[in-house]
Amino acid sequence: GRLVALGGISISMDGWMSVEVLERGAKAWRELPPLSCNGREHFCALAVEESGSVEGQVCIIGGDDEYSNFSGEVHIVDLATGDCTPQPGLDIRRSQFASARLPDERIIAAGGWEDPHTEISGSSPYADVWEPSRGAWRSLPSMGTPRLQHSGCMLTSVSRFAVFGGHGDGLEILGSCEALVLDDGTE
């Protein structure tokens, strides 16, 4: 059990590439090697299988840089070295979205702010799932409400991915939640 903090944007608007870890019972954060990929903010980071890494690995998805350039990039980061290994990217560049890892290693990315530099811009209702067995992302049913800056989690006991709150398409604050039922690995 430990907590990892990585990336973000500093007060001077520089992209952070720093990585720090707080071990269970520790009184201070420990610095790890910086990310080899560009610093970003508003991305999602999820723990993945360690595959022999001394410090573990995380998957970082999407986000944006200090110039609001949105990313669909996906990387597996080796926390021991900071090395970022590119993975197939999201079909839609997005930031400020919710994500969770499913018990079968798939990853869901839902909603968020779609790239403002394209004709598709604003709060997104779209959801996608990364399927490691296929090595690709696949679309899921859209959420009923477009959302950004929301939270999401996997409810494993009932096989559902739930999203909560956030901002809607007109940037109004949402107090609602909705869930996607994940039954046999097809949704």
PDB file of C-alpha atoms in Angstrom:
ATOM      1  CA  GLY A   1       0.000   0.000   0.000  1.00  0.00           C
ATOM      2  CA  ARG A   2       1.405   3.276  -1.169  1.00  0.00           C
ATOM      3  CA  LEU A   3       0.347   6.467  -2.889  1.00  0.00           C
ATOM      4  CA  VAL A   4       1.999   7.767  -6.079  1.00  0.00           C
ATOM      5  CA  ALA A   5       1.840  11.405  -7.258  1.00  0.00           C
ATOM      6  CA  LEU A   6       2.973  12.201 -10.790  1.00  0.00           C
ATOM      7  CA  GLY A   7       2.729  14.930 -13.402  1.00  0.00           C
ATOM      8  CA  GLY A   8       0.548  18.012 -13.155  1.00  0.00           C
ATOM      9  CA  ILE A   9       1.176  21.695 -13.784  1.00  0.00           C
ATOM     10  CA  SER A  10       3.159  23.998 -11.493  1.00  0.00           C
ATOM     11  CA  ILE A  11       2.168  27.526 -10.445  1.00  0.00           C
ATOM     12  CA  SER A  12       4.506  28.833 -13.169  1.00  0.00           C
ATOM     13  CA  MET A  13       2.489  26.698 -15.655  1.00  0.00           C
ATOM     14  CA  ASP A  14       5.412  24.383 -16.415  1.00  0.00           C
ATOM     15  CA  GLY A  15       4.514  20.763 -17.098  1.00  0.00           C
ATOM     16  CA  TRP A  16       5.667  18.638 -14.190  1.00  0.00           C
ATOM     17  CA  MET A  17       7.356  15.381 -14.924  1.00  0.00           C
ATOM     18  CA  SER A  18       8.060  14.631 -11.273  1.00  0.00           C
ATOM     19  CA  VAL A  19       7.110  11.372  -9.593  1.00  0.00           C
ATOM     20  CA  GLU A  20       6.896  10.908  -5.827  1.00  0.00           C
ATOM     21  CA  VAL A  21       5.735   8.035  -3.650  1.00  0.00           C
ATOM     22  CA  LEU A  22       4.434   7.916  -0.077  1.00  0.00           C
ATOM     23  CA  GLU A  23       4.948   4.488   1.468  1.00  0.00           C
ATOM     24  CA  ARG A  24       2.510   3.184   4.062  1.00  0.00           C
ATOM     25  CA  GLY A  25       3.655   4.431   7.469  1.00  0.00           C
ATOM     26  CA  ALA A  26       6.204   6.881   5.991  1.00  0.00           C
ATOM     27  CA  LYS A  27       6.347  10.468   7.217  1.00  0.00           C
ATOM     28  CA  ALA A  28       7.675  11.957   3.966  1.00  0.00           C
ATOM     29  CA  TRP A  29       7.328  11.562   0.210  1.00  0.00           C
ATOM     30  CA  ARG A  30      10.209   9.920  -1.665  1.00  0.00           C
ATOM     31  CA  GLU A  31      11.209  11.234  -5.084  1.00  0.00           C
ATOM     32  CA  LEU A  32      11.441   8.773  -7.981  1.00  0.00           C
ATOM     33  CA  PRO A  33      12.957   9.330 -11.456  1.00  0.00           C
ATOM     34  CA  PRO A  34      10.968  11.866 -13.531  1.00  0.00           C
ATOM     35  CA  LEU A  35       8.670  10.857 -16.390  1.00  0.00           C
ATOM     36  CA  SER A  36      10.444  10.468 -19.724  1.00  0.00           C
ATOM     37  CA  CYS A  37       7.248  11.566 -21.506  1.00  0.00           C
ATOM     38  CA  ASN A  38       5.962  15.140 -21.503  1.00  0.00           C
ATOM     39  CA  GLY A  39       4.457  16.556 -18.321  1.00  0.00           C
ATOM     40  CA  ARG A  40       0.654  16.756 -18.366  1.00  0.00           C
ATOM     41  CA  GLU A  41      -2.263  17.684 -16.159  1.00  0.00           C
ATOM     42  CA  HIS A  42      -5.834  16.401 -15.919  1.00  0.00           C
ATOM     43  CA  PHE A  43      -4.831  12.901 -17.010  1.00  0.00           C
ATOM     44  CA  CYS A  44      -5.829   9.639 -15.375  1.00  0.00           C
ATOM     45  CA  ALA A  45      -3.258   7.334 -13.795  1.00  0.00           C
ATOM     46  CA  LEU A  46      -4.062   3.750 -12.875  1.00  0.00           C
ATOM     47  CA  ALA A  47      -1.936   1.042 -11.259  1.00  0.00           C
ATOM     48  CA  VAL A  48      -1.164  -1.866 -13.579  1.00  0.00           C
ATOM     49  CA  GLU A  49       0.565  -5.207 -13.090  1.00  0.00           C
ATOM     50  CA  GLU A  50       4.153  -4.692 -12.029  1.00  0.00           C
ATOM     51  CA  SER A  51       5.792  -6.939 -14.643  1.00  0.00           C
ATOM     52  CA  GLY A  52       9.100  -7.100 -12.792  1.00  0.00           C
ATOM     53  CA  SER A  53       9.456  -3.373 -12.072  1.00  0.00           C
ATOM     54  CA  VAL A  54      11.084  -2.711  -8.704  1.00  0.00           C
ATOM     55  CA  GLU A  55       8.800   0.302  -8.002  1.00  0.00           C
ATOM     56  CA  GLY A  56       5.707  -0.814  -9.980  1.00  0.00           C
ATOM     57  CA  GLN A  57       3.991   0.551 -13.061  1.00  0.00           C
ATOM     58  CA  VAL A  58       1.133   2.937 -13.823  1.00  0.00           C
ATOM     59  CA  CYS A  59      -0.827   3.618 -16.979  1.00  0.00           C
ATOM     60  CA  ILE A  60      -1.288   7.324 -17.763  1.00  0.00           C
ATOM     61  CA  ILE A  61      -4.080   8.276 -20.147  1.00  0.00           C
ATOM     62  CA  GLY A  62      -4.957  11.528 -21.945  1.00  0.00           C
ATOM     63  CA  GLY A  63      -4.774  14.928 -20.241  1.00  0.00           C
ATOM     64  CA  ASP A  64      -3.414  18.227 -21.500  1.00  0.00           C
ATOM     65  CA  ASP A  65      -0.203  20.233 -21.342  1.00  0.00           C
ATOM     66  CA  GLU A  66       0.464  23.778 -20.101  1.00  0.00           C
ATOM     67  CA  TYR A  67      -0.784  25.146 -23.452  1.00  0.00           C
ATOM     68  CA  SER A  68      -4.106  23.239 -23.279  1.00  0.00           C
ATOM     69  CA  ASN A  69      -3.016  20.861 -26.035  1.00  0.00           C
ATOM     70  CA  PHE A  70      -5.166  17.814 -25.352  1.00  0.00           C
ATOM     71  CA  SER A  71      -3.714  14.346 -25.590  1.00  0.00           C
ATOM     72  CA  GLY A  72      -5.051  10.946 -26.525  1.00  0.00           C
ATOM     73  CA  GLU A  73      -1.700   9.418 -25.613  1.00  0.00           C
ATOM     74  CA  VAL A  74      -1.490   6.376 -23.375  1.00  0.00           C
ATOM     75  CA  HIS A  75       1.774   5.274 -21.713  1.00  0.00           C
ATOM     76  CA  ILE A  76       2.846   2.558 -19.298  1.00  0.00           C
ATOM     77  CA  VAL A  77       5.295   4.176 -16.877  1.00  0.00           C
ATOM     78  CA  ASP A  78       7.965   2.176 -15.066  1.00  0.00           C
ATOM     79  CA  LEU A  79       8.186   4.029 -11.754  1.00  0.00           C
ATOM     80  CA  ALA A  80      11.725   2.710 -11.108  1.00  0.00           C
ATOM     81  CA  THR A  81      13.114   4.449 -14.207  1.00  0.00           C
ATOM     82  CA  GLY A  82      10.476   7.003 -15.285  1.00  0.00           C
ATOM     83  CA  ASP A  83      10.449   5.375 -18.733  1.00  0.00           C
ATOM     84  CA  CYS A  84       7.170   5.867 -20.606  1.00  0.00           C
ATOM     85  CA  THR A  85       6.271   3.126 -23.082  1.00  0.00           C
ATOM     86  CA  PRO A  86       3.655   4.283 -25.635  1.00  0.00           C
ATOM     87  CA  GLN A  87       0.464   2.249 -25.972  1.00  0.00           C
ATOM     88  CA  PRO A  88      -2.346   2.582 -28.527  1.00  0.00           C
ATOM     89  CA  GLY A  89      -3.953   5.977 -27.915  1.00  0.00           C
ATOM     90  CA  LEU A  90      -7.527   7.059 -27.306  1.00  0.00           C
ATOM     91  CA  ASP A  91      -9.647   7.752 -30.395  1.00  0.00           C
ATOM     92  CA  ILE A  92     -10.747  11.069 -28.844  1.00  0.00           C
ATOM     93  CA  ARG A  93      -8.178  13.376 -27.222  1.00  0.00           C
ATOM     94  CA  ARG A  94      -9.568  14.189 -23.795  1.00  0.00           C
ATOM     95  CA  SER A  95      -8.822  15.752 -20.439  1.00  0.00           C
ATOM     96  CA  GLN A  96     -10.574  15.912 -17.041  1.00  0.00           C
ATOM     97  CA  PHE A  97     -12.279  12.515 -17.485  1.00  0.00           C
ATOM     98  CA  ALA A  98     -12.941   9.546 -15.203  1.00  0.00           C
ATOM     99  CA  SER A  99     -11.191   6.216 -15.502  1.00  0.00           C
ATOM    100  CA  ALA A 100     -10.975   2.900 -13.682  1.00  0.00           C
ATOM    101  CA  ARG A 101      -9.265  -0.452 -14.064  1.00  0.00           C
ATOM    102  CA  LEU A 102     -11.585  -3.432 -14.242  1.00  0.00           C
ATOM    103  CA  PRO A 103     -10.848  -6.710 -12.427  1.00  0.00           C
ATOM    104  CA  ASP A 104      -9.986  -8.365 -15.773  1.00  0.00           C
ATOM    105  CA  GLU A 105      -7.291  -5.699 -16.519  1.00  0.00           C
ATOM    106  CA  ARG A 106      -9.424  -3.701 -18.980  1.00  0.00           C
ATOM    107  CA  ILE A 107      -9.474   0.090 -18.471  1.00  0.00           C
ATOM    108  CA  ILE A 108     -12.472   2.391 -18.919  1.00  0.00           C
ATOM    109  CA  ALA A 109     -12.181   6.094 -19.828  1.00  0.00           C
ATOM    110  CA  ALA A 110     -15.459   8.038 -19.662  1.00  0.00           C
ATOM    111  CA  GLY A 111     -16.528  11.604 -20.374  1.00  0.00           C
ATOM    112  CA  GLY A 112     -14.181  14.525 -19.904  1.00  0.00           C
ATOM    113  CA  TRP A 113     -13.424  17.652 -21.863  1.00  0.00           C
ATOM    114  CA  GLU A 114     -13.008  16.892 -25.538  1.00  0.00           C
ATOM    115  CA  ASP A 115     -10.251  18.639 -27.454  1.00  0.00           C
ATOM    116  CA  PRO A 116     -11.173  22.345 -27.855  1.00  0.00           C
ATOM    117  CA  HIS A 117      -9.000  22.524 -30.990  1.00  0.00           C
ATOM    118  CA  THR A 118     -11.402  20.321 -32.978  1.00  0.00           C
ATOM    119  CA  GLU A 119     -15.037  20.578 -33.984  1.00  0.00           C
ATOM    120  CA  ILE A 120     -15.833  18.102 -31.186  1.00  0.00           C
ATOM    121  CA  SER A 121     -15.431  20.226 -28.068  1.00  0.00           C
ATOM    122  CA  GLY A 122     -17.019  20.444 -24.634  1.00  0.00           C
ATOM    123  CA  SER A 123     -18.266  17.924 -22.081  1.00  0.00           C
ATOM    124  CA  SER A 124     -18.258  14.428 -23.482  1.00  0.00           C
ATOM    125  CA  PRO A 125     -20.806  11.619 -23.061  1.00  0.00           C
ATOM    126  CA  TYR A 126     -18.451   9.073 -24.667  1.00  0.00           C
ATOM    127  CA  ALA A 127     -16.902   6.060 -22.960  1.00  0.00           C
ATOM    128  CA  ASP A 128     -14.201   3.716 -24.228  1.00  0.00           C
ATOM    129  CA  VAL A 129     -12.581   0.552 -22.924  1.00  0.00           C
ATOM    130  CA  TRP A 130      -8.969  -0.588 -23.388  1.00  0.00           C
ATOM    131  CA  GLU A 131      -8.847  -4.301 -24.080  1.00  0.00           C
ATOM    132  CA  PRO A 132      -5.320  -5.652 -23.528  1.00  0.00           C
ATOM    133  CA  SER A 133      -6.162  -8.918 -25.313  1.00  0.00           C
ATOM    134  CA  ARG A 134      -6.942  -6.950 -28.495  1.00  0.00           C
ATOM    135  CA  GLY A 135      -4.357  -4.223 -27.902  1.00  0.00           C
ATOM    136  CA  ALA A 136      -6.965  -1.599 -28.764  1.00  0.00           C
ATOM    137  CA  TRP A 137      -9.612   0.782 -27.439  1.00  0.00           C
ATOM    138  CA  ARG A 138     -13.285   0.112 -28.182  1.00  0.00           C
ATOM    139  CA  SER A 139     -16.332   2.362 -27.809  1.00  0.00           C
ATOM    140  CA  LEU A 140     -18.866   1.649 -25.078  1.00  0.00           C
ATOM    141  CA  PRO A 141     -22.424   2.973 -24.817  1.00  0.00           C
ATOM    142  CA  SER A 142     -22.424   6.733 -24.207  1.00  0.00           C
ATOM    143  CA  MET A 143     -23.348   8.155 -20.822  1.00  0.00           C
ATOM    144  CA  GLY A 144     -26.794   9.730 -20.561  1.00  0.00           C
ATOM    145  CA  THR A 145     -25.251  13.030 -19.470  1.00  0.00           C
ATOM    146  CA  PRO A 146     -22.084  14.600 -20.913  1.00  0.00           C
ATOM    147  CA  ARG A 147     -19.663  15.284 -18.012  1.00  0.00           C
ATOM    148  CA  LEU A 148     -16.218  16.598 -17.209  1.00  0.00           C
ATOM    149  CA  GLN A 149     -14.313  16.984 -13.931  1.00  0.00           C
ATOM    150  CA  HIS A 150     -16.318  14.072 -12.542  1.00  0.00           C
ATOM    151  CA  SER A 151     -15.314  11.014 -10.550  1.00  0.00           C
ATOM    152  CA  GLY A 152     -15.647   7.391 -11.500  1.00  0.00           C
ATOM    153  CA  CYS A 153     -15.099   4.039  -9.860  1.00  0.00           C
ATOM    154  CA  MET A 154     -15.577   0.349 -10.432  1.00  0.00           C
ATOM    155  CA  LEU A 155     -18.246  -1.298  -8.265  1.00  0.00           C
ATOM    156  CA  THR A 156     -16.866  -4.827  -8.472  1.00  0.00           C
ATOM    157  CA  SER A 157     -19.552  -6.557  -6.400  1.00  0.00           C
ATOM    158  CA  VAL A 158     -22.228  -5.579  -8.947  1.00  0.00           C
ATOM    159  CA  SER A 159     -20.010  -5.337 -12.088  1.00  0.00           C
ATOM    160  CA  ARG A 160     -20.702  -1.661 -12.758  1.00  0.00           C
ATOM    161  CA  PHE A 161     -18.599   1.367 -13.629  1.00  0.00           C
ATOM    162  CA  ALA A 162     -20.173   4.411 -11.952  1.00  0.00           C
ATOM    163  CA  VAL A 163     -19.619   8.125 -12.594  1.00  0.00           C
ATOM    164  CA  PHE A 164     -20.563  10.893 -10.160  1.00  0.00           C
ATOM    165  CA  GLY A 165     -21.057  14.658 -10.350  1.00  0.00           C
ATOM    166  CA  GLY A 166     -18.848  16.899 -12.430  1.00  0.00           C
ATOM    167  CA  HIS A 167     -19.897  19.576 -14.906  1.00  0.00           C
ATOM    168  CA  GLY A 168     -22.426  19.148 -17.713  1.00  0.00           C
ATOM    169  CA  ASP A 169     -22.372  20.389 -21.288  1.00  0.00           C
ATOM    170  CA  GLY A 170     -23.219  23.958 -20.205  1.00  0.00           C
ATOM    171  CA  LEU A 171     -20.624  23.658 -17.391  1.00  0.00           C
ATOM    172  CA  GLU A 172     -23.418  23.478 -14.800  1.00  0.00           C
ATOM    173  CA  ILE A 173     -22.544  21.495 -11.682  1.00  0.00           C
ATOM    174  CA  LEU A 174     -24.092  18.020 -11.746  1.00  0.00           C
ATOM    175  CA  GLY A 175     -25.343  16.216  -8.664  1.00  0.00           C
ATOM    176  CA  SER A 176     -26.302  13.074 -10.554  1.00  0.00           C
ATOM    177  CA  CYS A 177     -24.686   9.704 -11.036  1.00  0.00           C
ATOM    178  CA  GLU A 178     -25.048   6.912 -13.569  1.00  0.00           C
ATOM    179  CA  ALA A 179     -23.576   3.464 -14.058  1.00  0.00           C
ATOM    180  CA  LEU A 180     -22.646   1.196 -16.937  1.00  0.00           C
ATOM    181  CA  VAL A 181     -23.418  -2.466 -16.280  1.00  0.00           C
ATOM    182  CA  LEU A 182     -20.492  -4.703 -17.255  1.00  0.00           C
ATOM    183  CA  ASP A 183     -21.860  -8.196 -17.641  1.00  0.00           C
ATOM    184  CA  ASP A 184     -19.888 -10.789 -19.610  1.00  0.00           C
ATOM    185  CA  GLY A 185     -16.846  -8.833 -20.734  1.00  0.00           C
ATOM    186  CA  THR A 186     -18.589  -7.512 -23.852  1.00  0.00           C
ATOM    187  CA  GLU A 187     -19.684  -4.189 -22.314  1.00  0.00           C
TER     188      GLU A 187
END
